[in-house]
mmCIF file of C-alpha atoms and ligand atoms in Angstrom:
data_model
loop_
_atom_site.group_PDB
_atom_site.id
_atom_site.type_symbol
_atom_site.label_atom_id
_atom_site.label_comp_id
_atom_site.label_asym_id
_atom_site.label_seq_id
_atom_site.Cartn_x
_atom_site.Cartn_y
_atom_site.Cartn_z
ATOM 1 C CA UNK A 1 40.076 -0.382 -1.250
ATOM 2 C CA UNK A 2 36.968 -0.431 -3.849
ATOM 3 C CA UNK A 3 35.197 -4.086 -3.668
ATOM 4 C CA UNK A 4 33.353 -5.557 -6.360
ATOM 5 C CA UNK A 5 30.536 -7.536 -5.642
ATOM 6 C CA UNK A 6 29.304 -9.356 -9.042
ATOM 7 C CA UNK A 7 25.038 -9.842 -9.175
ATOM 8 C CA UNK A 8 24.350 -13.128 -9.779
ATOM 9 C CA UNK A 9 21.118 -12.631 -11.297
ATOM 10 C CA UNK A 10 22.654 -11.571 -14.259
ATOM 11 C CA UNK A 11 23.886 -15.058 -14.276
ATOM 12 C CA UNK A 12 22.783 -18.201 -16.342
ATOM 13 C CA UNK A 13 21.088 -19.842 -13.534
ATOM 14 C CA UNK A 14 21.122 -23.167 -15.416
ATOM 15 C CA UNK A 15 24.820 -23.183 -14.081
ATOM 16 C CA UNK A 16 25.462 -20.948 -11.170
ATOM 17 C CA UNK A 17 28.520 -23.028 -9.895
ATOM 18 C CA UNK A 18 30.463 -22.102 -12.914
ATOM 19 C CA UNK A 19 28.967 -18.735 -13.020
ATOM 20 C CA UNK A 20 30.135 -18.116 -9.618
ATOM 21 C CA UNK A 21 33.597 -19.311 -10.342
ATOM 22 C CA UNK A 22 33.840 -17.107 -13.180
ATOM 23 C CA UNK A 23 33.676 -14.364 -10.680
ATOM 24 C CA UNK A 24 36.352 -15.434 -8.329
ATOM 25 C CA UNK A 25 38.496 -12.210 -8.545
ATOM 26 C CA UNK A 26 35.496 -10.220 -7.199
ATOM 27 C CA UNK A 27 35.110 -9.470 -3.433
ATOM 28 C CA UNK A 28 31.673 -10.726 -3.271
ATOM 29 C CA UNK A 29 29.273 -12.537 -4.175
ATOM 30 C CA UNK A 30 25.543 -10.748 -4.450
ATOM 31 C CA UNK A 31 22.694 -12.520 -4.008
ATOM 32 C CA UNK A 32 19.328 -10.976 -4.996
ATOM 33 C CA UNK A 33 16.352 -12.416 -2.713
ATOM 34 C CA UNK A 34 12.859 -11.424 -3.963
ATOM 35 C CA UNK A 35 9.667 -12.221 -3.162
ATOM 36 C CA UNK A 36 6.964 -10.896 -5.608
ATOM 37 C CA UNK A 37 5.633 -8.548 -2.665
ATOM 38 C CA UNK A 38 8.160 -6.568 -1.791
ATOM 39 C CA UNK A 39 9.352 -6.378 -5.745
ATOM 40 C CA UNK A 40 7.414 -7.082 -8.786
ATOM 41 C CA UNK A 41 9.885 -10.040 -9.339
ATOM 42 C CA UNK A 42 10.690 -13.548 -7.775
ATOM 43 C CA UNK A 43 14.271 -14.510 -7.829
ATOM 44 C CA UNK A 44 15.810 -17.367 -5.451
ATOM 45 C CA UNK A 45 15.533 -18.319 -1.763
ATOM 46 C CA UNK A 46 17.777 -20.041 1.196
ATOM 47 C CA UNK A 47 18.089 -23.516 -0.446
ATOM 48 C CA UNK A 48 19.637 -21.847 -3.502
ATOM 49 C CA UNK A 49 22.111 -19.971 -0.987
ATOM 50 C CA UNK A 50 22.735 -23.372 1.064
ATOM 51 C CA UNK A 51 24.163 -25.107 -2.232
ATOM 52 C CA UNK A 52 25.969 -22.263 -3.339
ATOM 53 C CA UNK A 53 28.035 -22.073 -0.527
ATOM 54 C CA UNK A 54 30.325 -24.615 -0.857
ATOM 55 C CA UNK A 55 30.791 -23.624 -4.577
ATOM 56 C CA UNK A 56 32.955 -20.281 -3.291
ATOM 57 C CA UNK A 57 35.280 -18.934 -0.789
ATOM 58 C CA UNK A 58 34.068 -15.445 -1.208
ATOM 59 C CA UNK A 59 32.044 -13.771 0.992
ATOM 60 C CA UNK A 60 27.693 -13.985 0.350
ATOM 61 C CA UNK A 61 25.955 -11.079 0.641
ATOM 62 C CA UNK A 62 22.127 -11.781 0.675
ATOM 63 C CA UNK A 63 20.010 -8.835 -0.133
ATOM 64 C CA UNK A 64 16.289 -9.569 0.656
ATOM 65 C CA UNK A 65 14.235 -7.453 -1.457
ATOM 66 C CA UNK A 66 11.644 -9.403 0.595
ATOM 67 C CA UNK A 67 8.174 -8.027 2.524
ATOM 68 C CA UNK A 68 8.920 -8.864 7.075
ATOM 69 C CA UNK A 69 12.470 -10.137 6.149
ATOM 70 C CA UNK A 70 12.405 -10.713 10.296
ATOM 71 C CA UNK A 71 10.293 -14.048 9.047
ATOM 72 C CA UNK A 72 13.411 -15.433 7.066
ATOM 73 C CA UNK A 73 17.031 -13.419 8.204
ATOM 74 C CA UNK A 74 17.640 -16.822 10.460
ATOM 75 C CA UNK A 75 17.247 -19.200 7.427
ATOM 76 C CA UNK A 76 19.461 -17.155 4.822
ATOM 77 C CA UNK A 77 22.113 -17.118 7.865
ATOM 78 C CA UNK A 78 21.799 -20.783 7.935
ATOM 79 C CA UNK A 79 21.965 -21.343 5.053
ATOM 80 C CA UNK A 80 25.792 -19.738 4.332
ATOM 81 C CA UNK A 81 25.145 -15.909 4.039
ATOM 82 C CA UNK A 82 27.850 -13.664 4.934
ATOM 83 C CA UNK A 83 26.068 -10.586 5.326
ATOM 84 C CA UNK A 84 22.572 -10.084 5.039
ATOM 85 C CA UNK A 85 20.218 -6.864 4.071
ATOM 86 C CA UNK A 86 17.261 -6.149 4.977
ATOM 87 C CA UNK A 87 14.921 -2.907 3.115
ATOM 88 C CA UNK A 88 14.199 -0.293 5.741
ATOM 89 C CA UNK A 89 11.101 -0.330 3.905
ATOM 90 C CA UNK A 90 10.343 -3.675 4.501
ATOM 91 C CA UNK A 91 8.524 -3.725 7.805
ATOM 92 C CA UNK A 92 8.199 -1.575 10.941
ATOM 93 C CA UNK A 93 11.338 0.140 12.409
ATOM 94 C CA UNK A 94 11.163 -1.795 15.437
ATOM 95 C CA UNK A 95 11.110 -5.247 13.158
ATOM 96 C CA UNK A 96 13.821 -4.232 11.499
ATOM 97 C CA UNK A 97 15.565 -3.517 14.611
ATOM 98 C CA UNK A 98 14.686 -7.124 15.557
ATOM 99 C CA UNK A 99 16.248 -9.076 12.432
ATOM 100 C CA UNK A 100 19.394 -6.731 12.681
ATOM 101 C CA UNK A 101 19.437 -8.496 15.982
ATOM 102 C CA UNK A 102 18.906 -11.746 14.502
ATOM 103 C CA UNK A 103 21.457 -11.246 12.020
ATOM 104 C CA UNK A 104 23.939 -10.449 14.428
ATOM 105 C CA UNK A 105 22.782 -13.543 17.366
ATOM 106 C CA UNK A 106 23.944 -15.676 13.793
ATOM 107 C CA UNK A 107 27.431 -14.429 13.685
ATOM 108 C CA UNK A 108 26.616 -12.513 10.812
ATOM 109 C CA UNK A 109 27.151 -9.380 9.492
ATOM 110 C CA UNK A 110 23.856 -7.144 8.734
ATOM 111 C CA UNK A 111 22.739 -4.114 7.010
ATOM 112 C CA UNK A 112 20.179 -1.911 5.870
ATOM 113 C CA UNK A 113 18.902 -0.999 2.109
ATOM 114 C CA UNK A 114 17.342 2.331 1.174
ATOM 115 C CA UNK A 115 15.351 2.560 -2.287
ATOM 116 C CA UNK A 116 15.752 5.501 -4.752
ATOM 117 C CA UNK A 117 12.968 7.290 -3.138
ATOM 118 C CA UNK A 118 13.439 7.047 0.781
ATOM 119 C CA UNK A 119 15.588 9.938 2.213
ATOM 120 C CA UNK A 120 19.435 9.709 3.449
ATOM 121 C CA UNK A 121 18.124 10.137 6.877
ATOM 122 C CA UNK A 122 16.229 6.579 7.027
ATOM 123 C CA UNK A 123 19.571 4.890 7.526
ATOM 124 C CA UNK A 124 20.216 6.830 10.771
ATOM 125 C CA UNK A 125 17.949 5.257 13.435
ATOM 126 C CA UNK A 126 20.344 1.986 12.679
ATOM 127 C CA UNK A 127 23.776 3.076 12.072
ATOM 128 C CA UNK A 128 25.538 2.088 14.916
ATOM 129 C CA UNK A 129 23.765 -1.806 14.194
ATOM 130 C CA UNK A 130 25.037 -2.556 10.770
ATOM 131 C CA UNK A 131 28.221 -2.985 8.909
ATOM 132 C CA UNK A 132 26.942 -2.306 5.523
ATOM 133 C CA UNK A 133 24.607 0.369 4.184
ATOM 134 C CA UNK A 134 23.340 -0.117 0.722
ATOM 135 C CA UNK A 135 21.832 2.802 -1.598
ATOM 136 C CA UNK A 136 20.088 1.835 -4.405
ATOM 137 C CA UNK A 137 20.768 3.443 -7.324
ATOM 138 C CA UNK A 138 18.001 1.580 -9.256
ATOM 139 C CA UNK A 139 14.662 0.895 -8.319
ATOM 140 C CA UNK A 140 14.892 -2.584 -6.882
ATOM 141 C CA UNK A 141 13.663 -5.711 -8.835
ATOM 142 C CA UNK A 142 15.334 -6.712 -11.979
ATOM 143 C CA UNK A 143 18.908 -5.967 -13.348
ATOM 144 C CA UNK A 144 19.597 -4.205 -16.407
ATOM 145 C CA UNK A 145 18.122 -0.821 -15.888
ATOM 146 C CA UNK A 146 19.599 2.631 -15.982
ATOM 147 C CA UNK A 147 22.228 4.226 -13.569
ATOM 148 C CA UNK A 148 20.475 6.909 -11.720
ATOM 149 C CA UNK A 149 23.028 9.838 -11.177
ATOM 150 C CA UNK A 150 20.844 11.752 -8.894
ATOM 151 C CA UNK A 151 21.220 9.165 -6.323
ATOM 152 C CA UNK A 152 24.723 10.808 -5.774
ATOM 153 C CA UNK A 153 24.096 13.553 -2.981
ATOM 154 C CA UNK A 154 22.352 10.730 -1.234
ATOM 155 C CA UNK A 155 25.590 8.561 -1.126
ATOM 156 C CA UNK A 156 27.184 11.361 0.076
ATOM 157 C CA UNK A 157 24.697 11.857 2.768
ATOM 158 C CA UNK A 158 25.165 8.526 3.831
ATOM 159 C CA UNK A 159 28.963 8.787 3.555
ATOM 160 C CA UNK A 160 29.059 11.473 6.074
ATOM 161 C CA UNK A 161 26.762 10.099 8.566
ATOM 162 C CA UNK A 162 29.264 6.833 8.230
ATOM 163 C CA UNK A 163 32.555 8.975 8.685
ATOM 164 C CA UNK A 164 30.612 10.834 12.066
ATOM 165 C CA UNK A 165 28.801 7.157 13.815
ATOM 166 C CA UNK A 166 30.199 4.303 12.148
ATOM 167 C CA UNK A 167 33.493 4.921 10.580
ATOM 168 C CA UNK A 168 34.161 0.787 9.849
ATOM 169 C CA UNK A 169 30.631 0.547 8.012
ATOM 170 C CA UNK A 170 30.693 -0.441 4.608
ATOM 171 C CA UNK A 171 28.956 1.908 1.769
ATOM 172 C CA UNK A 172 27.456 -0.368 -0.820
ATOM 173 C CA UNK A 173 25.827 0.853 -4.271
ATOM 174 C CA UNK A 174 23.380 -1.006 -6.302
ATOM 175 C CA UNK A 175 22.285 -0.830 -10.013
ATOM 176 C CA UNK A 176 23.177 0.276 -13.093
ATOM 177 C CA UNK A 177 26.726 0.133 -12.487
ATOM 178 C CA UNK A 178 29.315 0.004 -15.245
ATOM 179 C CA UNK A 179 32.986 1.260 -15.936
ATOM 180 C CA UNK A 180 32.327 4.326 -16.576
ATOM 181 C CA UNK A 181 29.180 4.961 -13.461
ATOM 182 C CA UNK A 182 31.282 3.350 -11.207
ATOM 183 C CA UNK A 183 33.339 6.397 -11.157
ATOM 184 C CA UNK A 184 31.277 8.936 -9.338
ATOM 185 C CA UNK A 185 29.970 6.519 -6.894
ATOM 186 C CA UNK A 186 33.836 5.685 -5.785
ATOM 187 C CA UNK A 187 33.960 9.387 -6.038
ATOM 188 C CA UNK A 188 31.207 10.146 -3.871
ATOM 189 C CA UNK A 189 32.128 7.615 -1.314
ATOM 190 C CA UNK A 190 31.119 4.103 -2.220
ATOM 191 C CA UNK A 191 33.153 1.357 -1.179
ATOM 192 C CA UNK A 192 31.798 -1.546 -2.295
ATOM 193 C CA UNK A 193 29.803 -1.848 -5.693
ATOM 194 C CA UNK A 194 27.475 -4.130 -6.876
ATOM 195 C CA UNK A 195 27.205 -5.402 -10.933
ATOM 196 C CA UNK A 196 25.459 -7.547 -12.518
ATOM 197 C CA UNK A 197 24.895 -7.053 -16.129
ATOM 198 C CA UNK A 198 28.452 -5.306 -16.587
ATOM 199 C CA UNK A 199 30.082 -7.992 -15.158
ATOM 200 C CA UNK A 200 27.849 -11.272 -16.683
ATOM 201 C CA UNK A 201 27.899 -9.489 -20.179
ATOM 202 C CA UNK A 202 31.666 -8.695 -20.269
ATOM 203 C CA UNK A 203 33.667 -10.660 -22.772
ATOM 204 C CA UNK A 204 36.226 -10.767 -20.407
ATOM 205 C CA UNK A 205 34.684 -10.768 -16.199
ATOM 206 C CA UNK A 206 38.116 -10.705 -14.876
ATOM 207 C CA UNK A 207 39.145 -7.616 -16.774
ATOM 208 C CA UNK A 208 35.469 -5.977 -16.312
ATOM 209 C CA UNK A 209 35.747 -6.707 -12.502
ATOM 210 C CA UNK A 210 39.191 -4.879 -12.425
ATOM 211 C CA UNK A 211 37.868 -1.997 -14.312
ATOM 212 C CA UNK A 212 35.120 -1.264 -11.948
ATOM 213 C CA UNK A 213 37.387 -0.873 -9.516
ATOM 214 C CA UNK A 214 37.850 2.722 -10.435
HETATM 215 C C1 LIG B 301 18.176 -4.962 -8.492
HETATM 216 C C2 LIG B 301 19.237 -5.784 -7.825
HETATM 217 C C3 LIG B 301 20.597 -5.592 -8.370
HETATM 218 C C4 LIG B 301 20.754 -5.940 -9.814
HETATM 219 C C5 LIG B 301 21.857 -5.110 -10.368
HETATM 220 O O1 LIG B 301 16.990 -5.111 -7.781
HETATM 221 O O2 LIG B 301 19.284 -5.481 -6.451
HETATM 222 O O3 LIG B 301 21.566 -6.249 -7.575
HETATM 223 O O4 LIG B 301 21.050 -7.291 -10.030
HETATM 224 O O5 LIG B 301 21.941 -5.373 -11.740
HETATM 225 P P1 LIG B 301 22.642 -4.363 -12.742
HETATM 226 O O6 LIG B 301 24.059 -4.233 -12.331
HETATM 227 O O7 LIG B 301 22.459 -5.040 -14.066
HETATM 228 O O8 LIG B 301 21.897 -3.053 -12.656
HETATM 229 ZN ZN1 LIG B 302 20.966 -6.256 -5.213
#
């Protein structure tokens, strides 16, 4: 089964609670941490995550586009996160190692991002640690931008190393998806995808979220 997982910073954040509502047929909900190191943009932290939780049943998955997310995996658990990702960019292997760890010692689920330019192969040293992989298919920092295709054979990479170590691991895309790119990642072995200007600009989210489904 394809999940969608709506970006809320595409949202009007003047009125999350009813922007997450609108959303409730999705899977769930994305939340895009960022810290004006790690990205050239600064989004939203754990308070914001803490009073969005009781707003939805659905699932929050925290991405920290954030520099030593080992400093802050504990609060975003804390504060209501379902499953949280950490960059394997972010900070030394061994530290990310550690805040897998951390995720995990919450009750949490945890996984590891991989930007457009870091290899297939970065995700191996923690496969059999994470439930989710995510593979960017933007470069990470604001929504909006453009779908990049040749991010495909990556997926696939990543696909296969799931199938082999980790069947139960979810695949997660990121960026740029739409009706019509949502496609080839399902067809090159995403499971769940992330939206956030397809699904906030819709004129009708329900219907969009369906039709990303594949
Ligand atoms: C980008 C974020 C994405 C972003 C996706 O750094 O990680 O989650 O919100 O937005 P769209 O779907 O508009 O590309
Ligand atoms: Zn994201």
């Amino acid at each position: 089964m394809i999940k969608i997982a709506p970006s809320i910073l595409s949202a009007d954040f003047a009125d999350l609670r009813r922007e997450i509502q609108r959303i409730d047929t999705a899977d769930y909900v994305h939340v895009d941490v960022m810290d004006g190191m790690f990205v050239p943009n600064i989004t939203i932290g754990a308070p914001v995550v803490k009073s969005l939780r009781p707003t939805t049943s659905l699932p929050l998955d925290v991405h920290l586009m954030i520099q030593q997310p080992i400093r802050y995996v504990e609060q975003f658990c804390d504060a209501g996160a379902d499953i949280v990702t950490c960059h394997v960019e972010s900070d030394s292997e061994e530290n990310i190692h550690e805040a897998l760890r951390l995720i995990h010692a919450k009750g949490k689920k945890a996984g590891v991002v991989i930007k457009p330019k870091t290899p297939a192969s970065a995700v191996l040293p923690f496969i059999h640690e994470v439930e989710l992989i995510l593979v960017m298919t933007v470069e990470p920092g604001f929504g909006g931008q453009k779908f990049m295709a040749d991010m495909m054979p990556k997926v696939q990479q990543v696909r296969s190393y799931i199938d082999a170590m980790n069947p139960t691991c979810e695949l997660e895309v990121d960026g740029g998806v739409d009706p019509e790119t949502c496609k080839i990642c399902i067809a090159s072995g995403a499971n769940v995808l992330v939206a956030g200007s397809s699904v906030y600009g819709a004129p009708d989210i329900a219907q969009r979220i369906a039709a990303l489904r594949g």
